[in-house]
Short mmCIF file of C-alpha atoms in Angstrom, two decimals:
data_model
loop_
_atom_site.label_atom_id
_atom_site.label_comp_id
_atom_site.label_asym_id
_atom_site.label_seq_id
_atom_site.Cartn_x
_atom_site.Cartn_y
_atom_site.Cartn_z
CA TYR T 1 -46.01 14.05 9.85
CA VAL T 2 -46.94 17.81 11.20
CA PHE T 3 -46.27 19.06 7.88
CA TRP T 4 -47.84 16.34 5.77
CA ARG T 5 -51.17 16.96 8.02
CA GLY T 6 -51.04 20.81 8.12
CA PHE T 7 -49.30 21.84 4.90
CA ARG T 8 -52.88 21.40 3.34
CA THR T 9 -54.28 23.86 5.04
CA VAL T 10 -51.54 26.39 4.66
CA ASN T 11 -52.80 29.19 1.97
CA TRP T 12 -52.32 32.51 1.33
CA SER T 13 -55.87 33.47 2.86
CA PHE T 14 -54.91 31.49 6.09
CA LEU T 15 -51.66 33.37 6.37
CA VAL T 16 -53.10 36.79 6.11
CA THR T 17 -57.03 37.03 6.94
CA GLU T 18 -58.28 38.12 10.13
CA GLN T 19 -60.70 35.09 12.07
CA SER T 20 -64.13 35.53 12.13
CA PRO T 21 -66.43 32.67 13.36
CA THR T 22 -69.32 34.52 12.37
CA LYS T 23 -68.85 34.68 9.09
CA GLY T 24 -67.15 31.24 9.06
CA ILE T 25 -63.28 32.73 7.93
CA MET T 26 -60.30 30.70 9.00
CA GLY T 27 -57.22 33.00 9.32
CA ILE T 28 -54.15 33.60 11.91
CA ALA T 29 -52.94 36.41 10.42
CA GLY T 30 -54.11 38.21 13.94
CA ASN T 31 -51.93 35.83 15.63
CA ILE T 32 -48.80 36.27 13.46
CA VAL T 33 -49.26 40.01 13.98
CA ASN T 34 -49.42 38.73 18.15
CA THR T 35 -46.81 36.73 17.92
CA LEU T 36 -44.30 39.11 16.65
CA TYR T 37 -45.87 41.78 18.60
CA ILE T 38 -44.92 40.15 22.09
CA VAL T 39 -41.41 39.29 20.86
CA VAL T 40 -40.76 42.18 20.16
CA LEU T 41 -41.98 43.92 23.13
CA THR T 42 -40.48 40.76 25.36
CA LEU T 43 -37.18 41.73 23.61
CA LEU T 44 -37.24 45.79 24.32
CA ALA T 45 -37.10 44.36 28.03
CA ALA T 46 -35.50 41.43 28.25
CA THR T 47 -32.21 42.71 26.53
CA PRO T 48 -30.84 45.33 28.02
CA ILE T 49 -31.44 43.99 31.64
CA GLY T 50 -29.94 40.72 30.73
CA VAL T 51 -26.88 41.69 28.76
CA GLY T 52 -26.27 44.15 31.59
CA GLY T 53 -26.45 42.08 33.77
CA ALA T 54 -24.67 39.66 32.74
CA ILE T 55 -21.66 42.21 31.94
CA TYR T 56 -22.35 43.18 35.84
CA LEU T 57 -21.66 39.60 37.06
CA ASN T 58 -18.75 39.02 34.55
CA GLU T 59 -17.01 42.62 35.18
CA TYR T 60 -18.16 43.96 37.58
CA ALA T 61 -19.40 41.85 40.95
CA LYS T 62 -17.10 40.54 43.49
CA PRO T 63 -17.42 36.95 43.99
CA GLY T 64 -19.46 36.56 46.83
CA LYS T 65 -23.04 35.43 48.55
CA PHE T 66 -25.02 37.42 46.39
CA VAL T 67 -23.58 36.65 43.36
CA SER T 68 -23.66 33.40 43.78
CA LEU T 69 -27.37 33.49 44.38
CA VAL T 70 -28.09 34.94 41.35
CA GLN T 71 -25.38 32.48 39.54
CA PHE T 72 -27.97 29.94 41.10
CA THR T 73 -31.01 31.55 39.82
CA ILE T 74 -30.18 31.79 36.61
CA LEU T 75 -28.90 28.45 36.57
CA THR T 76 -32.26 27.32 37.50
CA GLY T 77 -35.41 26.01 35.39
CA ILE T 78 -39.06 26.66 36.54
CA PRO T 79 -41.57 25.03 34.72
CA SER T 80 -43.32 27.95 32.64
CA ILE T 81 -46.62 27.39 34.39
CA ILE T 82 -45.26 29.16 37.38
CA PHE T 83 -44.51 32.14 35.65
CA GLY T 84 -47.75 32.72 33.80
CA LEU T 85 -49.49 32.19 37.70
CA PHE T 86 -47.18 34.66 38.66
CA GLY T 87 -47.65 36.76 35.86
CA ASN T 88 -51.73 36.93 36.14
CA VAL T 89 -51.32 37.83 39.92
CA PHE T 90 -48.70 40.48 40.00
CA PHE T 91 -49.14 42.13 36.26
CA GLY T 92 -52.35 41.02 35.44
CA LYS T 93 -53.78 43.03 38.82
CA ILE T 94 -52.70 46.26 37.12
CA PHE T 95 -53.06 45.33 33.15
CA GLY T 96 -55.32 42.35 33.19
CA TYR T 97 -55.26 40.04 30.30
CA SER T 98 -52.93 41.95 27.71
CA MET T 99 -49.98 42.18 25.43
CA LEU T 100 -48.40 43.96 27.99
CA THR T 101 -49.16 41.81 31.19
CA GLY T 102 -47.71 38.56 28.55
CA ALA T 103 -44.74 40.51 27.41
CA LEU T 104 -43.64 40.92 31.19
CA THR T 105 -44.27 37.98 31.92
CA LEU T 106 -42.03 36.21 29.40
CA THR T 107 -39.25 38.98 29.70
CA ILE T 108 -38.84 37.52 33.37
CA MET T 109 -38.97 33.91 31.78
CA VAL T 110 -36.53 34.47 29.20
CA LEU T 111 -34.10 36.74 30.94
CA PRO T 112 -31.92 33.84 32.65
CA LEU T 113 -31.57 32.58 28.73
CA ILE T 114 -29.89 35.88 27.53
CA ALA T 115 -27.84 36.53 30.70
CA ARG T 116 -26.37 33.27 30.85
CA ASN T 117 -25.69 33.10 27.17
CA THR T 118 -24.23 36.64 27.52
CA GLN T 119 -21.77 35.54 30.30
CA GLU T 120 -20.96 32.47 28.33
CA ALA T 121 -20.06 34.60 25.34
CA LEU T 122 -17.69 37.10 27.53
CA ARG T 123 -16.10 34.59 29.37
CA THR T 124 -14.61 33.38 25.81
CA VAL T 125 -13.21 37.01 25.32
CA PRO T 126 -9.25 36.32 25.87
CA ASP T 127 -8.16 38.59 28.96
CA SER T 128 -5.31 40.05 26.88
CA TYR T 129 -7.74 41.83 25.81
CA ARG T 130 -8.90 43.63 28.71
CA SER T 131 -5.72 44.22 30.09
CA GLY T 132 -4.10 45.70 27.01
CA ALA T 133 -6.94 48.09 26.28
CA LEU T 134 -6.78 49.05 30.09
CA GLY T 135 -2.90 49.14 29.78
CA ILE T 136 -3.25 52.07 27.53
CA GLY T 137 -4.87 54.02 29.57
CA ALA T 138 -9.12 52.98 28.53
CA THR T 139 -11.04 53.19 30.73
CA LYS T 140 -13.09 49.90 32.16
CA TRP T 141 -16.76 50.91 30.23
CA TYR T 142 -14.97 51.79 27.04
CA MET T 143 -12.80 48.64 26.84
CA ILE T 144 -16.28 46.57 27.43
CA ARG T 145 -18.09 48.91 24.98
CA THR T 146 -15.44 48.90 22.10
CA ILE T 147 -13.88 45.65 22.95
CA LEU T 148 -15.81 42.95 24.93
CA LEU T 149 -18.97 43.63 23.58
CA PRO T 150 -18.13 42.93 19.62
CA SER T 151 -16.37 40.33 20.40
CA ALA T 152 -18.77 38.80 22.07
CA MET T 153 -21.44 39.28 19.84
CA PRO T 154 -22.09 35.94 17.95
CA GLY T 155 -22.73 34.38 21.55
CA ILE T 156 -25.10 37.26 22.59
CA LEU T 157 -26.75 37.09 19.44
CA THR T 158 -27.53 33.25 19.79
CA GLY T 159 -28.82 33.82 23.21
CA VAL T 160 -31.57 36.38 22.11
CA ILE T 161 -32.05 34.29 18.77
CA LEU T 162 -32.94 31.46 21.18
CA ALA T 163 -35.13 33.73 23.22
CA ILE T 164 -36.98 34.43 20.40
CA GLY T 165 -37.71 30.96 19.77
CA ARG T 166 -38.74 30.45 23.44
CA ILE T 167 -40.85 33.28 23.09
CA VAL T 168 -42.70 31.99 19.95
CA GLY T 169 -43.10 28.61 21.43
CA GLU T 170 -44.61 29.22 24.94
CA SER T 171 -47.96 28.66 25.39
CA ALA T 172 -48.71 27.71 29.12
CA ALA T 173 -47.48 31.16 30.45
CA LEU T 174 -49.50 33.53 27.94
CA LEU T 175 -52.43 31.34 28.36
CA PHE T 176 -52.98 33.10 31.72
CA THR T 177 -51.73 36.49 30.83
CA ALA T 178 -51.93 37.82 27.26
CA GLY T 179 -55.13 35.94 26.75
CA SER T 180 -56.98 34.69 23.42
CA GLY T 181 -57.90 37.66 21.36
CA TYR T 182 -57.36 37.72 17.31
CA TYR T 183 -58.09 41.22 15.71
CA LEU T 184 -55.52 42.99 13.87
CA PRO T 185 -55.29 46.30 15.45
CA LYS T 186 -57.23 48.92 14.07
CA GLY T 187 -56.52 52.36 13.06
CA GLY T 188 -53.55 54.45 13.61
CA MET T 189 -53.00 54.30 17.23
CA GLY T 190 -54.02 50.28 17.12
CA LEU T 191 -50.61 49.21 17.89
CA PHE T 192 -50.59 51.03 21.26
CA ARG T 193 -53.97 49.94 21.92
CA LYS T 194 -53.04 46.84 21.80
CA LEU T 195 -50.65 46.92 24.39
CA PHE T 196 -53.49 46.76 26.81
CA GLU T 197 -55.80 44.44 24.91
CA SER T 198 -56.10 40.57 24.82
CA GLY T 199 -53.65 38.64 22.05
CA GLY T 200 -53.36 35.13 21.13
CA THR T 201 -50.54 34.25 19.76
CA MET T 202 -50.31 31.44 16.92
CA THR T 203 -49.53 28.77 20.23
CA ILE T 204 -52.44 29.77 21.71
CA GLU T 205 -55.12 29.71 18.99
CA LEU T 206 -53.11 25.82 18.52
CA TYR T 207 -54.31 24.94 21.48
CA LEU T 208 -57.70 26.40 21.19
CA GLN T 209 -58.32 24.69 17.80
CA MET T 210 -57.25 21.11 19.21
CA ALA T 211 -59.49 22.22 22.19
CA LYS T 212 -62.27 22.60 19.55
CA GLY T 213 -61.39 19.47 17.64
CA LYS T 214 -60.50 21.36 14.55
CA TYR T 215 -57.05 19.22 14.30
CA ASP T 216 -56.76 20.25 10.36
CA VAL T 217 -56.11 23.95 11.27
CA ALA T 218 -54.02 22.78 14.81
CA PHE T 219 -51.64 21.33 12.27
CA GLY T 220 -51.81 23.80 9.52
CA ILE T 221 -50.37 26.78 12.79
CA ALA T 222 -48.65 23.94 13.64
CA CYS T 223 -46.88 23.86 10.27
CA VAL T 224 -46.21 27.52 10.05
CA LEU T 225 -44.92 27.32 13.73
CA LEU T 226 -42.27 24.62 12.38
CA ALA T 227 -41.15 26.71 9.02
CA LEU T 228 -40.72 29.94 11.86
CA VAL T 229 -38.40 28.31 14.21
CA LEU T 230 -36.67 26.19 11.02
CA LEU T 231 -35.99 30.20 9.85
CA LEU T 232 -34.51 31.32 13.18
CA ASN T 233 -32.13 28.65 13.66
CA LEU T 234 -30.83 29.57 9.80
CA LEU T 235 -30.67 32.94 10.50
CA THR T 236 -28.61 31.93 14.18
CA LYS T 237 -26.12 30.17 12.08
CA TYR T 238 -25.60 32.92 9.46
CA LEU T 239 -25.54 36.12 11.37
CA ALA T 240 -23.45 34.29 13.90
CA GLY T 241 -21.39 32.92 10.69
CA ARG T 242 -21.16 36.57 9.75
CA LEU T 243 -20.34 38.17 12.85
CA ASN T 244 -17.11 35.69 13.62
CA VAL T 245 -15.45 36.67 9.94
CA GLU T 246 -16.03 40.36 10.81
CA ASN T 247 -14.54 39.72 13.91
CA ARG T 248 -11.51 37.69 12.56
CA LYS T 249 -10.83 40.70 10.22
#
């Protein structure tokens, strides 16, 4: 139904044109760039912390109250609007409504997803891999870096791509943190300045267009979002399959 309502709105101009209400131009190029920008920013912060935290919990930490508390926190689901309010009060006081505020807020949101998938992936690696590597004199970090992580990479990659899907589809948290700007970066330093500027993703623009009663545009954006999520799922399946084949070799 969404595709049927939206595909008539989607064309090349709709995808590559910057929105200009004064000129009567409707395009989502700025929102697409904002979406990709915030995905990259969030993953740059969340992936090392999530994977590193999972390695620590699974390979180094001794069972106890602290580990149990962290495990409970990872498994606890918190409404995204709560993250948005926290990000607005905490990060927003420093950076205001900006892409950086939104990315830092989403980092906290997707950390449990990446950490949980990484932990599960590490647990699927047989203990014989660990004992064999340590038995021939390898250090623990060398064993983790050269044996465990490559073996667990399909699961880790799945967690990262699921996190991308969460970021792409998020709206409530970003509405309170990243704002709703729809302009493309300007000039050579535009991408850097964009860190501290308001930027609305496609989901934010979809919400705003629905609020204005422009349902055709909203369904067009939803159509693009569905296509993007479908591509992400196909990419997950393809990469996980390739990595499994390479690991068997």
